[in-house]
Short mmCIF file of C-alpha atoms in Angstrom, two decimals:
data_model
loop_
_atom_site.label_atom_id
_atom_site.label_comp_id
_atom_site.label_asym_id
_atom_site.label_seq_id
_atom_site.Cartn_x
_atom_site.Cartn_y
_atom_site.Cartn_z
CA UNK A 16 -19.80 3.57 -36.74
CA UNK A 17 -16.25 4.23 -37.98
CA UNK A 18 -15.34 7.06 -36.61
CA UNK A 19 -16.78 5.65 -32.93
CA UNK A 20 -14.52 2.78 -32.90
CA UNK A 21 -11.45 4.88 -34.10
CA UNK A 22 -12.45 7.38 -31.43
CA UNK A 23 -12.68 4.38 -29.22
CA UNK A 24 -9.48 3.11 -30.19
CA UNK A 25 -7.74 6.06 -30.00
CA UNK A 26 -9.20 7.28 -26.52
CA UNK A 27 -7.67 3.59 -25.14
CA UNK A 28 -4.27 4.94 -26.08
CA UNK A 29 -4.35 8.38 -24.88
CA UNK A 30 -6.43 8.62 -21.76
CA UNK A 31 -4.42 6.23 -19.96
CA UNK A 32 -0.88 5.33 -21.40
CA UNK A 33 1.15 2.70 -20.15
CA UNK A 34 3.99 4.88 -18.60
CA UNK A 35 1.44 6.88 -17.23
CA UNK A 36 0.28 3.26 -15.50
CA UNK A 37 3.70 2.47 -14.07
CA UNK A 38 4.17 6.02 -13.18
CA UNK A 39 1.28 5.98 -10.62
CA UNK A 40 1.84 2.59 -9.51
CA UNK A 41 5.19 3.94 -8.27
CA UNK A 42 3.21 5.87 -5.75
CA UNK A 43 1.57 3.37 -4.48
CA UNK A 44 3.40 1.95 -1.09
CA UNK A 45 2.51 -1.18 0.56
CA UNK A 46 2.44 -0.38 4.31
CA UNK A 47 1.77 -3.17 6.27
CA UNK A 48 0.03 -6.39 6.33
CA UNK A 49 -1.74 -8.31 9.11
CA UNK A 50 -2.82 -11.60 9.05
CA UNK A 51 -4.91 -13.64 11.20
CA UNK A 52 -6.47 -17.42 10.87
CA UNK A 53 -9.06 -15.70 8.65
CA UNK A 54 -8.52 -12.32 7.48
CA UNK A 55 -6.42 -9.95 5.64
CA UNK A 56 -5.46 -6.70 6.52
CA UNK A 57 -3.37 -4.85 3.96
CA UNK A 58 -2.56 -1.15 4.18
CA UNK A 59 -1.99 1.29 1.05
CA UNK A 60 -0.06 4.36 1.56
CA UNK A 61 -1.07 6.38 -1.54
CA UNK A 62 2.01 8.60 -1.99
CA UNK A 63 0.42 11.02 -4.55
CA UNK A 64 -1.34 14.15 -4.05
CA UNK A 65 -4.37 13.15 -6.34
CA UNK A 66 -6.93 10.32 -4.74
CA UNK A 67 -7.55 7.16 -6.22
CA UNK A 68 -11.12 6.63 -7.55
CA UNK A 69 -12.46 2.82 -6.54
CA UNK A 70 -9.38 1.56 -4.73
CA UNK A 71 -9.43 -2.45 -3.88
CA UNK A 72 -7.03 -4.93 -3.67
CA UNK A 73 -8.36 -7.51 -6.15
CA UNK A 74 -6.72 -10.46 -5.33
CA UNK A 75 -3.47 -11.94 -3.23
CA UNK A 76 -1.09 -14.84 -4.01
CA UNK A 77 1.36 -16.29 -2.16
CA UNK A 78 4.74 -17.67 -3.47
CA UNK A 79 3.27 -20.86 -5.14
CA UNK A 80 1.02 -19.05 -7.14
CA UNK A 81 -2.27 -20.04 -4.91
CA UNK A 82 -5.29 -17.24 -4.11
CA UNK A 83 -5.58 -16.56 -0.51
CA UNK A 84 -7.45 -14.03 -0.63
CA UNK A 85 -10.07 -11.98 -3.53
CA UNK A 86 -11.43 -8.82 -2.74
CA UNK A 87 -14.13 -6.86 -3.64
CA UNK A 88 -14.80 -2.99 -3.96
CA UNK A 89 -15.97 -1.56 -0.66
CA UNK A 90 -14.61 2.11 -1.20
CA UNK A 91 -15.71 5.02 -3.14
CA UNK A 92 -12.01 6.75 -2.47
CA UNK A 93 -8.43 6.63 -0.47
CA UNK A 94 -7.56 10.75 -0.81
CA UNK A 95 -4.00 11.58 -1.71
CA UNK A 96 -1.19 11.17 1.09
CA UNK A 97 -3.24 8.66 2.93
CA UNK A 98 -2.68 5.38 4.54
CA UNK A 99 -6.22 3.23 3.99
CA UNK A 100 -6.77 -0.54 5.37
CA UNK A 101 -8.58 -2.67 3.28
CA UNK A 102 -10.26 -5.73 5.10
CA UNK A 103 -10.63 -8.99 3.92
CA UNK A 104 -11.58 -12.82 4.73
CA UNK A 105 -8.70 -15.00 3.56
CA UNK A 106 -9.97 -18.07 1.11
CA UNK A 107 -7.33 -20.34 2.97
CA UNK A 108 -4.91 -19.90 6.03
CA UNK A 109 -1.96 -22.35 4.81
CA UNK A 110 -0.01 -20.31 2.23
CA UNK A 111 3.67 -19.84 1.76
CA UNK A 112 5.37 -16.35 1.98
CA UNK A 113 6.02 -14.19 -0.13
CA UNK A 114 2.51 -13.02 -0.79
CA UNK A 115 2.05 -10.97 -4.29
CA UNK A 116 -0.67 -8.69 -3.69
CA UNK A 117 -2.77 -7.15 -6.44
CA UNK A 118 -4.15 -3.34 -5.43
CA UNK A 119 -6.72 -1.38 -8.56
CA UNK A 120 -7.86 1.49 -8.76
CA UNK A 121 -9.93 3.55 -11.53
CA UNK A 122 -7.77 6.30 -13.52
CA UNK A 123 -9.42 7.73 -16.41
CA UNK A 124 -11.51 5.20 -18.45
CA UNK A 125 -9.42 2.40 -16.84
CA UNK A 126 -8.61 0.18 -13.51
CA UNK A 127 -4.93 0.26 -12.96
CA UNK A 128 -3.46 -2.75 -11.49
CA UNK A 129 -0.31 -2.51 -9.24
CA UNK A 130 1.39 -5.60 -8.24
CA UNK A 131 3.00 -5.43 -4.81
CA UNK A 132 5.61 -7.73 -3.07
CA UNK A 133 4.74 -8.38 0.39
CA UNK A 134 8.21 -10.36 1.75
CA UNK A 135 8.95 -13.69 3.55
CA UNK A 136 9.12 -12.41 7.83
CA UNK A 137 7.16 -14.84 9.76
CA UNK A 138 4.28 -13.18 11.18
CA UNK A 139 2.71 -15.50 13.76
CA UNK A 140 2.32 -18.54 11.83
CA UNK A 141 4.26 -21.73 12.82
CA UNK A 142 6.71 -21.12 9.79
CA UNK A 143 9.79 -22.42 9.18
CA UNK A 144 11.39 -19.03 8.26
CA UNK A 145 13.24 -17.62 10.85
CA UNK A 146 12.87 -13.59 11.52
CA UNK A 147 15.55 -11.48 10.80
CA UNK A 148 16.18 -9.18 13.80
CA UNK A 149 18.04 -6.29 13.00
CA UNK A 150 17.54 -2.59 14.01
CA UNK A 151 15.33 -0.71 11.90
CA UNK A 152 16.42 2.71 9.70
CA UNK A 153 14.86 5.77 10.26
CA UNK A 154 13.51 6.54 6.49
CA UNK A 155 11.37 10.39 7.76
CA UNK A 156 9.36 12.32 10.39
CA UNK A 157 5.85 13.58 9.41
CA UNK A 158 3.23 15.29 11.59
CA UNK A 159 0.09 13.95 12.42
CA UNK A 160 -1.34 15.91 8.99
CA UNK A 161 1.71 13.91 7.07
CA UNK A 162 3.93 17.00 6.25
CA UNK A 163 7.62 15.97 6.50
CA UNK A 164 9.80 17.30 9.24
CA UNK A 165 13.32 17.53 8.57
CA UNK A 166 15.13 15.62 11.64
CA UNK A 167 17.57 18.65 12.49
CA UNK A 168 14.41 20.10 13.68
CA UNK A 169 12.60 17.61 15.33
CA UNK A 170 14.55 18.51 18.61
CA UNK A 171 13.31 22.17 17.97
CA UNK A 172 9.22 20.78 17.91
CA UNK A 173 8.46 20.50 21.89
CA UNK A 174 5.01 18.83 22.62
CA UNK A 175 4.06 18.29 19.07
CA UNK A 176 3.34 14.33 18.42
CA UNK A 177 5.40 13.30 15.47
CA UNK A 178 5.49 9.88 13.47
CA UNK A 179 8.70 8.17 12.88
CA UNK A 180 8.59 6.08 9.83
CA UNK A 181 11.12 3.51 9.52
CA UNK A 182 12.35 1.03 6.58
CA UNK A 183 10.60 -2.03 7.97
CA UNK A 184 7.56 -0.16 7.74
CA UNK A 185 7.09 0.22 11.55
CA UNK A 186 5.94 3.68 12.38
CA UNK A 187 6.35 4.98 15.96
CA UNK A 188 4.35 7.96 17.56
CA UNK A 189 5.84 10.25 19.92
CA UNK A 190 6.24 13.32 21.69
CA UNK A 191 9.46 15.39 22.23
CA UNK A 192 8.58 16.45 26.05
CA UNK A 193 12.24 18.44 26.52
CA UNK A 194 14.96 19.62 24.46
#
């Protein structure tokens, strides 16, 4: 009985440490999130090449600390460089930005919670926040299989469809027709 509650003990430390925890959490992106009068619609963009095993987003707050939204496990797996949506109904419709948004996953022996920040734009509610119109940065250009292209030679990639990414999370899809 001893030994299987040091083993027990010990396997809780070494199977999945805490730096290993923030580590992977880092490579979890929040893409987007879209929000109606009664759902959720929250998109992961798992940056790492491994998948994450029983991926959910568990729960949702917004800034006063109130659950809009808990979810519940509907997927066996999001593979590595993905972007997944995870639907939900939303408990109630009058919450006030910024939403905190709670994703887990399993990673050996253990869920893994990652807290995301989801930040204060209006998006189609009468708010009182004003939008912020600026032009958006272009952060990188992947292929439709998500492999980077370096922008000197996305002029050089005729009638391939390429996905601009851009730091507001806005992605754009196009197609160089002519050099």
């Amino acid at each position: 009985m001893k030994k299987a509650l040091i083993i027990l003990l010990v396997s809780m430390f070494i199977i999945a440490p805490k730096h290993l925890k923030s580590q992977v959490c880092s490579e979890i992106l929040l893409s987007e999130v879209l929000l109606s009068d009664s759902t959720i619609e929250v998109m992961i963009n798992n940056l790492s090449y491994d998948q994450l095993n029983y991926p959910f987003v568990e729960l949702v707050t917004d800034a006063n600390g109130d659950t809009i939204q808990m979810g519940n496990m509907n997927l066996f797996v999001q593979f590595g460089g993905t972007i997944q949506s995870y639907y939900y109904p939303l408990l109630q419709s009058n919450f006030v930005e910024p939403l905190t948004i709670y994703f887990s996953y399993w990673l050996k022996g253990d869920f893994v919670v990652c807290e995301l920040e989801y930040g204060t734009v209006s998006i189609g509610y009468d708010s009182h926040m004003q939008n912020i119109i600026r032009e958006p940065e272009l952060v990188r250009v992947v292929d439709l299989l998500g492999r980077e292209v370096e922008f000197s030679s996305v002029s050089s990639r005729l009638m391939q469809p390429l996905i601009y990414i851009y730091d507001d999370g806005s992605r754009v899809k196009k197609i160089a027709a002519c050099k």
